[in-house]
Amino acid sequence: MSNPKGVALHEHGPSIVFPIGGPIAREELPSLCERFRAAAEGACEVVCDVGGLGRADAVAVDALARVTLTARRLGCTVRLRHASDGLVGLVAFMGLDGVIG
């Protein structure tokens, strides 16, 4: 279901899709979080489409951790979409599987 503005409605409120492409350089993380904050304002759930990340690396996991922290500060949740097996494995290896996605 979606509202007239095209934002999907989650059972608890609006839900948006936020694409994250890569590769991501460490110096891009602050601007990524700012873009995320602007996009997620007022959302209840953010679905991060990480299919365009490419290779899973520590910077990608750092980006997801920061985005998740930003979401929590805004009072919304994050789900991952199109996460590669490599990314899921690296998130688990870094002990963040209970935090990210």
mmCIF file of N, CA, C and O in Angstrom:
data_model
loop_
_atom_site.group_PDB
_atom_site.id
_atom_site.type_symbol
_atom_site.label_atom_id
_atom_site.label_comp_id
_atom_site.label_asym_id
_atom_site.label_seq_id
_atom_site.Cartn_x
_atom_site.Cartn_y
_atom_site.Cartn_z
ATOM 1 N N MET A 1 0.843 -1.174 0.000
ATOM 2 C CA MET A 1 0.000 0.000 0.000
ATOM 3 C C MET A 1 0.882 1.227 0.000
ATOM 4 O O MET A 1 1.907 1.265 0.652
ATOM 5 N N SER A 2 0.492 2.285 -0.723
ATOM 6 C CA SER A 2 1.261 3.519 -0.705
ATOM 7 C C SER A 2 0.321 4.701 -0.593
ATOM 8 O O SER A 2 -0.852 4.627 -0.930
ATOM 9 N N ASN A 3 0.862 5.810 -0.113
ATOM 10 C CA ASN A 3 0.067 7.018 -0.006
ATOM 11 C C ASN A 3 0.237 7.838 -1.275
ATOM 12 O O ASN A 3 1.013 7.473 -2.157
ATOM 13 N N PRO A 4 -0.459 8.957 -1.422
ATOM 14 C CA PRO A 4 -0.365 9.734 -2.658
ATOM 15 C C PRO A 4 1.044 10.226 -3.005
ATOM 16 O O PRO A 4 1.352 10.461 -4.153
ATOM 17 N N LYS A 5 1.930 10.371 -2.020
ATOM 18 C CA LYS A 5 3.286 10.840 -2.284
ATOM 19 C C LYS A 5 4.211 9.713 -2.720
ATOM 20 O O LYS A 5 5.378 9.936 -2.975
ATOM 21 N N GLY A 6 3.725 8.491 -2.762
ATOM 22 C CA GLY A 6 4.535 7.367 -3.208
ATOM 23 C C GLY A 6 5.350 6.715 -2.112
ATOM 24 O O GLY A 6 6.178 5.853 -2.377
ATOM 25 N N VAL A 7 5.141 7.110 -0.865
ATOM 26 C CA VAL A 7 5.848 6.498 0.254
ATOM 27 C C VAL A 7 5.030 5.304 0.709
ATOM 28 O O VAL A 7 3.840 5.421 0.978
ATOM 29 N N ALA A 8 5.654 4.146 0.782
ATOM 30 C CA ALA A 8 4.939 2.944 1.218
ATOM 31 C C ALA A 8 4.539 3.088 2.679
ATOM 32 O O ALA A 8 5.204 3.774 3.448
ATOM 33 N N LEU A 9 3.456 2.442 3.031
ATOM 34 C CA LEU A 9 3.009 2.485 4.413
ATOM 35 C C LEU A 9 3.330 1.164 5.094
ATOM 36 O O LEU A 9 2.898 0.107 4.667
ATOM 37 N N HIS A 10 4.123 1.240 6.136
ATOM 38 C CA HIS A 10 4.457 0.116 6.986
ATOM 39 C C HIS A 10 3.316 -0.009 7.988
ATOM 40 O O HIS A 10 2.550 0.924 8.184
ATOM 41 N N GLU A 11 3.174 -1.133 8.654
ATOM 42 C CA GLU A 11 2.068 -1.307 9.585
ATOM 43 C C GLU A 11 2.077 -0.273 10.706
ATOM 44 O O GLU A 11 1.046 0.017 11.292
ATOM 45 N N HIS A 12 3.240 0.330 11.010
ATOM 46 C CA HIS A 12 3.336 1.322 12.085
ATOM 47 C C HIS A 12 3.552 2.735 11.554
ATOM 48 O O HIS A 12 3.715 3.651 12.329
ATOM 49 N N GLY A 13 3.607 2.925 10.250
ATOM 50 C CA GLY A 13 3.816 4.255 9.681
ATOM 51 C C GLY A 13 4.508 4.167 8.341
ATOM 52 O O GLY A 13 4.632 3.094 7.761
ATOM 53 N N PRO A 14 4.984 5.315 7.831
ATOM 54 C CA PRO A 14 5.595 5.340 6.501
ATOM 55 C C PRO A 14 6.917 4.561 6.427
ATOM 56 O O PRO A 14 7.679 4.507 7.377
ATOM 57 N N SER A 15 7.151 3.971 5.267
ATOM 58 C CA SER A 15 8.367 3.213 5.000
ATOM 59 C C SER A 15 8.959 3.729 3.696
ATOM 60 O O SER A 15 8.234 4.010 2.750
ATOM 61 N N ILE A 16 10.282 3.875 3.654
ATOM 62 C CA ILE A 16 10.952 4.332 2.439
ATOM 63 C C ILE A 16 12.040 3.350 2.046
ATOM 64 O O ILE A 16 12.496 2.557 2.860
ATOM 65 N N VAL A 17 12.451 3.433 0.794
ATOM 66 C CA VAL A 17 13.595 2.657 0.310
ATOM 67 C C VAL A 17 14.739 3.637 0.092
ATOM 68 O O VAL A 17 14.581 4.669 -0.562
ATOM 69 N N PHE A 18 15.894 3.318 0.664
ATOM 70 C CA PHE A 18 17.088 4.146 0.544
ATOM 71 C C PHE A 18 18.178 3.311 -0.132
ATOM 72 O O PHE A 18 18.714 2.391 0.477
ATOM 73 N N PRO A 19 18.493 3.606 -1.391
ATOM 74 C CA PRO A 19 19.539 2.826 -2.075
ATOM 75 C C PRO A 19 20.938 3.237 -1.608
ATOM 76 O O PRO A 19 21.208 4.425 -1.427
ATOM 77 N N ILE A 20 21.784 2.249 -1.396
ATOM 78 C CA ILE A 20 23.190 2.503 -1.049
ATOM 79 C C ILE A 20 24.037 1.789 -2.089
ATOM 80 O O ILE A 20 24.026 0.574 -2.173
ATOM 81 N N GLY A 21 24.744 2.568 -2.894
ATOM 82 C CA GLY A 21 25.611 2.014 -3.928
ATOM 83 C C GLY A 21 27.061 2.124 -3.524
ATOM 84 O O GLY A 21 27.410 2.783 -2.551
ATOM 85 N N GLY A 22 27.892 1.498 -4.256
ATOM 86 C CA GLY A 22 29.304 1.514 -3.887
ATOM 87 C C GLY A 22 30.190 1.474 -5.104
ATOM 88 O O GLY A 22 29.694 1.539 -6.227
ATOM 89 N N PRO A 23 31.444 1.401 -4.878
ATOM 90 C CA PRO A 23 32.066 1.283 -3.556
ATOM 91 C C PRO A 23 31.971 2.604 -2.782
ATOM 92 O O PRO A 23 31.840 3.670 -3.369
ATOM 93 N N ILE A 24 32.018 2.493 -1.470
ATOM 94 C CA ILE A 24 31.944 3.654 -0.590
ATOM 95 C C ILE A 24 33.335 3.921 -0.028
ATOM 96 O O ILE A 24 33.984 3.019 0.486
ATOM 97 N N ALA A 25 33.771 5.172 -0.130
ATOM 98 C CA ALA A 25 35.040 5.582 0.482
ATOM 99 C C ALA A 25 34.750 6.061 1.907
ATOM 100 O O ALA A 25 33.681 6.623 2.175
ATOM 101 N N ARG A 26 35.666 5.830 2.808
ATOM 102 C CA ARG A 26 35.473 6.201 4.214
ATOM 103 C C ARG A 26 35.118 7.678 4.364
ATOM 104 O O ARG A 26 34.270 8.048 5.167
ATOM 105 N N GLU A 27 35.714 8.538 3.552
ATOM 106 C CA GLU A 27 35.445 9.974 3.669
ATOM 107 C C GLU A 27 34.031 10.353 3.202
ATOM 108 O O GLU A 27 33.567 11.458 3.453
ATOM 109 N N GLU A 28 33.337 9.432 2.557
ATOM 110 C CA GLU A 28 31.959 9.678 2.108
ATOM 111 C C GLU A 28 30.914 9.344 3.177
ATOM 112 O O GLU A 28 29.731 9.653 3.000
ATOM 113 N N LEU A 29 31.334 8.728 4.273
ATOM 114 C CA LEU A 29 30.383 8.270 5.286
ATOM 115 C C LEU A 29 29.567 9.405 5.910
ATOM 116 O O LEU A 29 28.353 9.255 6.056
ATOM 117 N N PRO A 30 30.177 10.550 6.274
ATOM 118 C CA PRO A 30 29.353 11.625 6.840
ATOM 119 C C PRO A 30 28.263 12.117 5.882
ATOM 120 O O PRO A 30 27.117 12.333 6.299
ATOM 121 N N SER A 31 28.584 12.269 4.606
ATOM 122 C CA SER A 31 27.571 12.749 3.662
ATOM 123 C C SER A 31 26.501 11.673 3.415
ATOM 124 O O SER A 31 25.323 12.002 3.229
ATOM 125 N N LEU A 32 26.879 10.408 3.437
ATOM 126 C CA LEU A 32 25.903 9.327 3.314
ATOM 127 C C LEU A 32 24.905 9.396 4.469
ATOM 128 O O LEU A 32 23.692 9.293 4.265
ATOM 129 N N CYS A 33 25.400 9.601 5.670
ATOM 130 C CA CYS A 33 24.519 9.681 6.842
ATOM 131 C C CYS A 33 23.607 10.903 6.763
ATOM 132 O O CYS A 33 22.436 10.827 7.152
ATOM 133 N N GLU A 34 24.110 12.009 6.252
ATOM 134 C CA GLU A 34 23.272 13.203 6.103
ATOM 135 C C GLU A 34 22.173 12.976 5.077
ATOM 136 O O GLU A 34 21.025 13.368 5.290
ATOM 137 N N ARG A 35 22.518 12.339 3.952
ATOM 138 C CA ARG A 35 21.498 12.014 2.951
ATOM 139 C C ARG A 35 20.457 11.054 3.535
ATOM 140 O O ARG A 35 19.263 11.193 3.298
ATOM 141 N N PHE A 36 20.948 10.084 4.300
ATOM 142 C CA PHE A 36 20.039 9.136 4.936
ATOM 143 C C PHE A 36 19.114 9.854 5.906
ATOM 144 O O PHE A 36 17.907 9.630 5.910
ATOM 145 N N ARG A 37 19.671 10.730 6.731
ATOM 146 C CA ARG A 37 18.873 11.460 7.720
ATOM 147 C C ARG A 37 17.770 12.261 7.028
ATOM 148 O O ARG A 37 16.611 12.248 7.449
ATOM 149 N N ALA A 38 18.107 12.947 5.952
ATOM 150 C CA ALA A 38 17.127 13.749 5.219
ATOM 151 C C ALA A 38 16.036 12.865 4.612
ATOM 152 O O ALA A 38 14.854 13.210 4.647
ATOM 153 N N ALA A 39 16.420 11.727 4.071
ATOM 154 C CA ALA A 39 15.458 10.828 3.431
ATOM 155 C C ALA A 39 14.568 10.130 4.453
ATOM 156 O O ALA A 39 13.391 9.887 4.200
ATOM 157 N N ALA A 40 15.125 9.804 5.614
ATOM 158 C CA ALA A 40 14.411 9.005 6.609
ATOM 159 C C ALA A 40 13.552 9.831 7.556
ATOM 160 O O ALA A 40 12.767 9.254 8.317
ATOM 161 N N GLU A 41 13.676 11.131 7.511
ATOM 162 C CA GLU A 41 12.907 11.992 8.408
ATOM 163 C C GLU A 41 11.419 11.685 8.282
ATOM 164 O O GLU A 41 10.855 11.732 7.194
ATOM 165 N N GLY A 42 10.804 11.322 9.382
ATOM 166 C CA GLY A 42 9.378 11.026 9.399
ATOM 167 C C GLY A 42 9.012 9.592 9.040
ATOM 168 O O GLY A 42 7.851 9.211 9.132
ATOM 169 N N ALA A 43 9.987 8.796 8.635
ATOM 170 C CA ALA A 43 9.713 7.395 8.291
ATOM 171 C C ALA A 43 9.698 6.544 9.553
ATOM 172 O O ALA A 43 10.350 6.865 10.540
ATOM 173 N N CYS A 44 8.993 5.456 9.479
ATOM 174 C CA CYS A 44 8.966 4.493 10.572
ATOM 175 C C CYS A 44 9.944 3.351 10.294
ATOM 176 O O CYS A 44 10.539 2.797 11.198
ATOM 177 N N GLU A 45 10.104 3.056 9.005
ATOM 178 C CA GLU A 45 10.990 1.973 8.576
ATOM 179 C C GLU A 45 11.721 2.415 7.314
ATOM 180 O O GLU A 45 11.137 3.046 6.438
ATOM 181 N N VAL A 46 13.016 2.093 7.253
ATOM 182 C CA VAL A 46 13.804 2.365 6.063
ATOM 183 C C VAL A 46 14.356 1.043 5.554
ATOM 184 O O VAL A 46 14.976 0.291 6.304
ATOM 185 N N VAL A 47 14.083 0.768 4.287
ATOM 186 C CA VAL A 47 14.617 -0.426 3.642
ATOM 187 C C VAL A 47 15.839 0.028 2.848
ATOM 188 O O VAL A 47 15.710 0.792 1.897
ATOM 189 N N CYS A 48 17.013 -0.400 3.278
ATOM 190 C CA CYS A 48 18.247 -0.041 2.581
ATOM 191 C C CYS A 48 18.508 -1.068 1.490
ATOM 192 O O CYS A 48 18.758 -2.241 1.780
ATOM 193 N N ASP A 49 18.440 -0.616 0.258
ATOM 194 C CA ASP A 49 18.726 -1.479 -0.884
ATOM 195 C C ASP A 49 20.227 -1.436 -1.112
ATOM 196 O O ASP A 49 20.769 -0.455 -1.605
ATOM 197 N N VAL A 50 20.905 -2.511 -0.725
ATOM 198 C CA VAL A 50 22.365 -2.563 -0.792
ATOM 199 C C VAL A 50 22.856 -3.415 -1.961
ATOM 200 O O VAL A 50 24.032 -3.774 -2.020
ATOM 201 N N GLY A 51 21.969 -3.695 -2.895
ATOM 202 C CA GLY A 51 22.344 -4.505 -4.059
ATOM 203 C C GLY A 51 23.414 -3.856 -4.911
ATOM 204 O O GLY A 51 24.161 -4.545 -5.597
ATOM 205 N N GLY A 52 23.514 -2.542 -4.870
ATOM 206 C CA GLY A 52 24.507 -1.829 -5.668
ATOM 207 C C GLY A 52 25.830 -1.590 -4.961
ATOM 208 O O GLY A 52 26.702 -0.897 -5.487
ATOM 209 N N LEU A 53 26.002 -2.164 -3.780
ATOM 210 C CA LEU A 53 27.247 -1.948 -3.041
ATOM 211 C C LEU A 53 28.463 -2.569 -3.720
ATOM 212 O O LEU A 53 29.567 -2.087 -3.576
ATOM 213 N N GLY A 54 28.240 -3.647 -4.417
ATOM 214 C CA GLY A 54 29.388 -4.337 -5.000
ATOM 215 C C GLY A 54 30.075 -5.174 -3.941
ATOM 216 O O GLY A 54 29.432 -5.874 -3.171
ATOM 217 N N ARG A 55 31.384 -5.056 -3.875
ATOM 218 C CA ARG A 55 32.184 -5.858 -2.946
ATOM 219 C C ARG A 55 31.917 -5.480 -1.488
ATOM 220 O O ARG A 55 31.910 -4.299 -1.142
ATOM 221 N N ALA A 56 31.704 -6.471 -0.664
ATOM 222 C CA ALA A 56 31.520 -6.247 0.769
ATOM 223 C C ALA A 56 32.882 -6.015 1.412
ATOM 224 O O ALA A 56 33.806 -6.804 1.223
ATOM 225 N N ASP A 57 32.993 -4.904 2.142
ATOM 226 C CA ASP A 57 34.240 -4.620 2.861
ATOM 227 C C ASP A 57 33.914 -3.922 4.177
ATOM 228 O O ASP A 57 32.745 -3.659 4.487
ATOM 229 N N ALA A 58 34.940 -3.630 4.956
ATOM 230 C CA ALA A 58 34.742 -3.029 6.276
ATOM 231 C C ALA A 58 34.087 -1.658 6.178
ATOM 232 O O ALA A 58 33.299 -1.279 7.058
ATOM 233 N N VAL A 59 34.368 -0.896 5.131
ATOM 234 C CA VAL A 59 33.757 0.429 4.978
ATOM 235 C C VAL A 59 32.259 0.287 4.726
ATOM 236 O O VAL A 59 31.453 1.058 5.257
ATOM 237 N N ALA A 60 31.854 -0.704 3.946
ATOM 238 C CA ALA A 60 30.430 -0.937 3.704
ATOM 239 C C ALA A 60 29.717 -1.293 5.005
ATOM 240 O O ALA A 60 28.620 -0.787 5.277
ATOM 241 N N VAL A 61 30.334 -2.131 5.825
ATOM 242 C CA VAL A 61 29.736 -2.497 7.110
ATOM 243 C C VAL A 61 29.694 -1.276 8.027
ATOM 244 O O VAL A 61 28.697 -1.044 8.717
ATOM 245 N N ASP A 62 30.744 -0.467 8.034
ATOM 246 C CA ASP A 62 30.765 0.773 8.816
ATOM 247 C C ASP A 62 29.620 1.681 8.373
ATOM 248 O O ASP A 62 28.915 2.262 9.200
ATOM 249 N N ALA A 63 29.410 1.800 7.072
ATOM 250 C CA ALA A 63 28.327 2.633 6.538
ATOM 251 C C ALA A 63 26.979 2.129 7.041
ATOM 252 O O ALA A 63 26.132 2.914 7.486
ATOM 253 N N LEU A 64 26.765 0.828 6.998
ATOM 254 C CA LEU A 64 25.499 0.263 7.458
ATOM 255 C C LEU A 64 25.306 0.457 8.955
ATOM 256 O O LEU A 64 24.194 0.725 9.420
ATOM 257 N N ALA A 65 26.381 0.335 9.715
ATOM 258 C CA ALA A 65 26.290 0.561 11.162
ATOM 259 C C ALA A 65 25.922 2.015 11.450
ATOM 260 O O ALA A 65 25.070 2.297 12.300
ATOM 261 N N ARG A 66 26.528 2.942 10.726
ATOM 262 C CA ARG A 66 26.224 4.368 10.931
ATOM 263 C C ARG A 66 24.804 4.709 10.513
ATOM 264 O O ARG A 66 24.125 5.484 11.178
ATOM 265 N N VAL A 67 24.365 4.135 9.397
ATOM 266 C CA VAL A 67 22.997 4.367 8.927
ATOM 267 C C VAL A 67 21.998 3.807 9.945
ATOM 268 O O VAL A 67 20.990 4.448 10.262
ATOM 269 N N THR A 68 22.288 2.637 10.485
ATOM 270 C CA THR A 68 21.415 2.028 11.489
ATOM 271 C C THR A 68 21.346 2.885 12.746
ATOM 272 O O THR A 68 20.270 3.102 13.312
ATOM 273 N N LEU A 69 22.482 3.409 13.181
ATOM 274 C CA LEU A 69 22.521 4.287 14.352
ATOM 275 C C LEU A 69 21.718 5.561 14.087
ATOM 276 O O LEU A 69 20.935 6.002 14.930
ATOM 277 N N THR A 70 21.884 6.140 12.904
ATOM 278 C CA THR A 70 21.127 7.338 12.536
ATOM 279 C C THR A 70 19.632 7.045 12.549
ATOM 280 O O THR A 70 18.835 7.834 13.061
ATOM 281 N N ALA A 71 19.244 5.888 12.014
ATOM 282 C CA ALA A 71 17.826 5.496 12.000
ATOM 283 C C ALA A 71 17.279 5.384 13.417
ATOM 284 O O ALA A 71 16.171 5.859 13.700
ATOM 285 N N ARG A 72 18.029 4.767 14.284
ATOM 286 C CA ARG A 72 17.561 4.604 15.664
ATOM 287 C C ARG A 72 17.388 5.959 16.342
ATOM 288 O O ARG A 72 16.458 6.151 17.120
ATOM 289 N N ARG A 73 18.297 6.875 16.041
ATOM 290 C CA ARG A 73 18.162 8.220 16.600
ATOM 291 C C ARG A 73 16.905 8.918 16.089
ATOM 292 O O ARG A 73 16.355 9.784 16.769
ATOM 293 N N LEU A 74 16.464 8.556 14.888
ATOM 294 C CA LEU A 74 15.240 9.118 14.314
ATOM 295 C C LEU A 74 13.999 8.338 14.729
ATOM 296 O O LEU A 74 12.883 8.707 14.364
ATOM 297 N N GLY A 75 14.198 7.241 15.443
ATOM 298 C CA GLY A 75 13.076 6.431 15.904
ATOM 299 C C GLY A 75 12.527 5.478 14.861
ATOM 300 O O GLY A 75 11.374 5.064 14.934
ATOM 301 N N CYS A 76 13.356 5.117 13.878
ATOM 302 C CA CYS A 76 12.880 4.171 12.866
ATOM 303 C C CYS A 76 13.796 2.952 12.794
ATOM 304 O O CYS A 76 14.883 2.947 13.355
ATOM 305 N N THR A 77 13.321 1.937 12.119
ATOM 306 C CA THR A 77 14.075 0.700 11.970
ATOM 307 C C THR A 77 14.643 0.605 10.559
ATOM 308 O O THR A 77 14.197 1.290 9.644
ATOM 309 N N VAL A 78 15.632 -0.269 10.411
ATOM 310 C CA VAL A 78 16.286 -0.484 9.115
ATOM 311 C C VAL A 78 16.209 -1.965 8.773
ATOM 312 O O VAL A 78 16.439 -2.821 9.629
ATOM 313 N N ARG A 79 15.882 -2.237 7.509
ATOM 314 C CA ARG A 79 15.970 -3.590 6.959
ATOM 315 C C ARG A 79 16.857 -3.517 5.732
ATOM 316 O O ARG A 79 16.870 -2.504 5.036
ATOM 317 N N LEU A 80 17.574 -4.579 5.466
ATOM 318 C CA LEU A 80 18.413 -4.640 4.273
ATOM 319 C C LEU A 80 17.690 -5.395 3.171
ATOM 320 O O LEU A 80 17.023 -6.393 3.423
ATOM 321 N N ARG A 81 17.867 -4.914 1.949
ATOM 322 C CA ARG A 81 17.307 -5.577 0.768
ATOM 323 C C ARG A 81 18.463 -5.845 -0.199
ATOM 324 O O ARG A 81 19.320 -4.997 -0.388
ATOM 325 N N HIS A 82 18.441 -7.009 -0.805
ATOM 326 C CA HIS A 82 19.438 -7.420 -1.804
ATOM 327 C C HIS A 82 20.858 -7.473 -1.241
ATOM 328 O O HIS A 82 21.826 -7.193 -1.944
ATOM 329 N N ALA A 83 20.985 -7.843 0.031
ATOM 330 C CA ALA A 83 22.311 -7.986 0.636
ATOM 331 C C ALA A 83 22.969 -9.262 0.118
ATOM 332 O O ALA A 83 22.357 -10.329 0.114
ATOM 333 N N SER A 84 24.213 -9.152 -0.320
ATOM 334 C CA SER A 84 24.943 -10.322 -0.810
ATOM 335 C C SER A 84 25.307 -11.235 0.355
ATOM 336 O O SER A 84 25.347 -10.813 1.514
ATOM 337 N N ASP A 85 25.594 -12.488 0.020
ATOM 338 C CA ASP A 85 26.042 -13.424 1.048
ATOM 339 C C ASP A 85 27.325 -12.928 1.706
ATOM 340 O O ASP A 85 27.518 -13.092 2.904
ATOM 341 N N GLY A 86 28.198 -12.320 0.901
ATOM 342 C CA GLY A 86 29.451 -11.787 1.435
ATOM 343 C C GLY A 86 29.223 -10.687 2.451
ATOM 344 O O GLY A 86 29.878 -10.638 3.493
ATOM 345 N N LEU A 87 28.273 -9.800 2.166
ATOM 346 C CA LEU A 87 27.972 -8.712 3.097
ATOM 347 C C LEU A 87 27.344 -9.254 4.378
ATOM 348 O O LEU A 87 27.743 -8.878 5.482
ATOM 349 N N VAL A 88 26.395 -10.161 4.235
ATOM 350 C CA VAL A 88 25.757 -10.762 5.404
ATOM 351 C C VAL A 88 26.805 -11.483 6.261
ATOM 352 O O VAL A 88 26.818 -11.355 7.485
ATOM 353 N N GLY A 89 27.708 -12.200 5.618
ATOM 354 C CA GLY A 89 28.765 -12.911 6.340
ATOM 355 C C GLY A 89 29.719 -11.970 7.051
ATOM 356 O O GLY A 89 30.125 -12.215 8.189
ATOM 357 N N LEU A 90 30.073 -10.870 6.393
ATOM 358 C CA LEU A 90 30.994 -9.907 7.003
ATOM 359 C C LEU A 90 30.338 -9.195 8.185
ATOM 360 O O LEU A 90 30.982 -8.978 9.215
ATOM 361 N N VAL A 91 29.068 -8.854 8.050
ATOM 362 C CA VAL A 91 28.340 -8.242 9.162
ATOM 363 C C VAL A 91 28.339 -9.201 10.357
ATOM 364 O O VAL A 91 28.604 -8.796 11.494
ATOM 365 N N ALA A 92 28.088 -10.481 10.112
ATOM 366 C CA ALA A 92 28.088 -11.483 11.188
ATOM 367 C C ALA A 92 29.487 -11.654 11.767
ATOM 368 O O ALA A 92 29.652 -11.718 12.993
ATOM 369 N N PHE A 93 30.502 -11.699 10.905
ATOM 370 C CA PHE A 93 31.881 -11.860 11.357
ATOM 371 C C PHE A 93 32.292 -10.719 12.279
ATOM 372 O O PHE A 93 33.017 -10.915 13.253
ATOM 373 N N MET A 94 31.793 -9.507 11.983
ATOM 374 C CA MET A 94 32.137 -8.331 12.789
ATOM 375 C C MET A 94 31.260 -8.219 14.036
ATOM 376 O O MET A 94 31.384 -7.276 14.802
ATOM 377 N N GLY A 95 30.372 -9.200 14.242
ATOM 378 C CA GLY A 95 29.543 -9.227 15.431
ATOM 379 C C GLY A 95 28.385 -8.243 15.418
ATOM 380 O O GLY A 95 27.838 -7.917 16.458
ATOM 381 N N LEU A 96 27.982 -7.797 14.226
ATOM 382 C CA LEU A 96 26.938 -6.796 14.109
ATOM 383 C C LEU A 96 25.625 -7.346 13.553
ATOM 384 O O LEU A 96 24.713 -6.584 13.245
ATOM 385 N N ASP A 97 25.533 -8.667 13.416
ATOM 386 C CA ASP A 97 24.327 -9.254 12.820
ATOM 387 C C ASP A 97 23.083 -9.027 13.660
ATOM 388 O O ASP A 97 21.981 -9.018 13.137
ATOM 389 N N GLY A 98 23.228 -8.791 14.934
ATOM 390 C CA GLY A 98 22.074 -8.480 15.775
ATOM 391 C C GLY A 98 21.724 -6.997 15.756
ATOM 392 O O GLY A 98 20.698 -6.584 16.281
ATOM 393 N N VAL A 99 22.551 -6.203 15.104
ATOM 394 C CA VAL A 99 22.372 -4.747 15.080
ATOM 395 C C VAL A 99 21.943 -4.258 13.709
ATOM 396 O O VAL A 99 21.044 -3.433 13.578
ATOM 397 N N ILE A 100 22.571 -4.769 12.659
ATOM 398 C CA ILE A 100 22.336 -4.309 11.294
ATOM 399 C C ILE A 100 21.364 -5.238 10.594
ATOM 400 O O ILE A 100 21.580 -6.442 10.545
ATOM 401 N N GLY A 101 20.324 -4.659 10.011
ATOM 402 C CA GLY A 101 19.395 -5.350 9.128
ATOM 403 C C GLY A 101 18.568 -6.401 9.761
ATOM 404 O O GLY A 101 17.831 -7.112 9.238
#
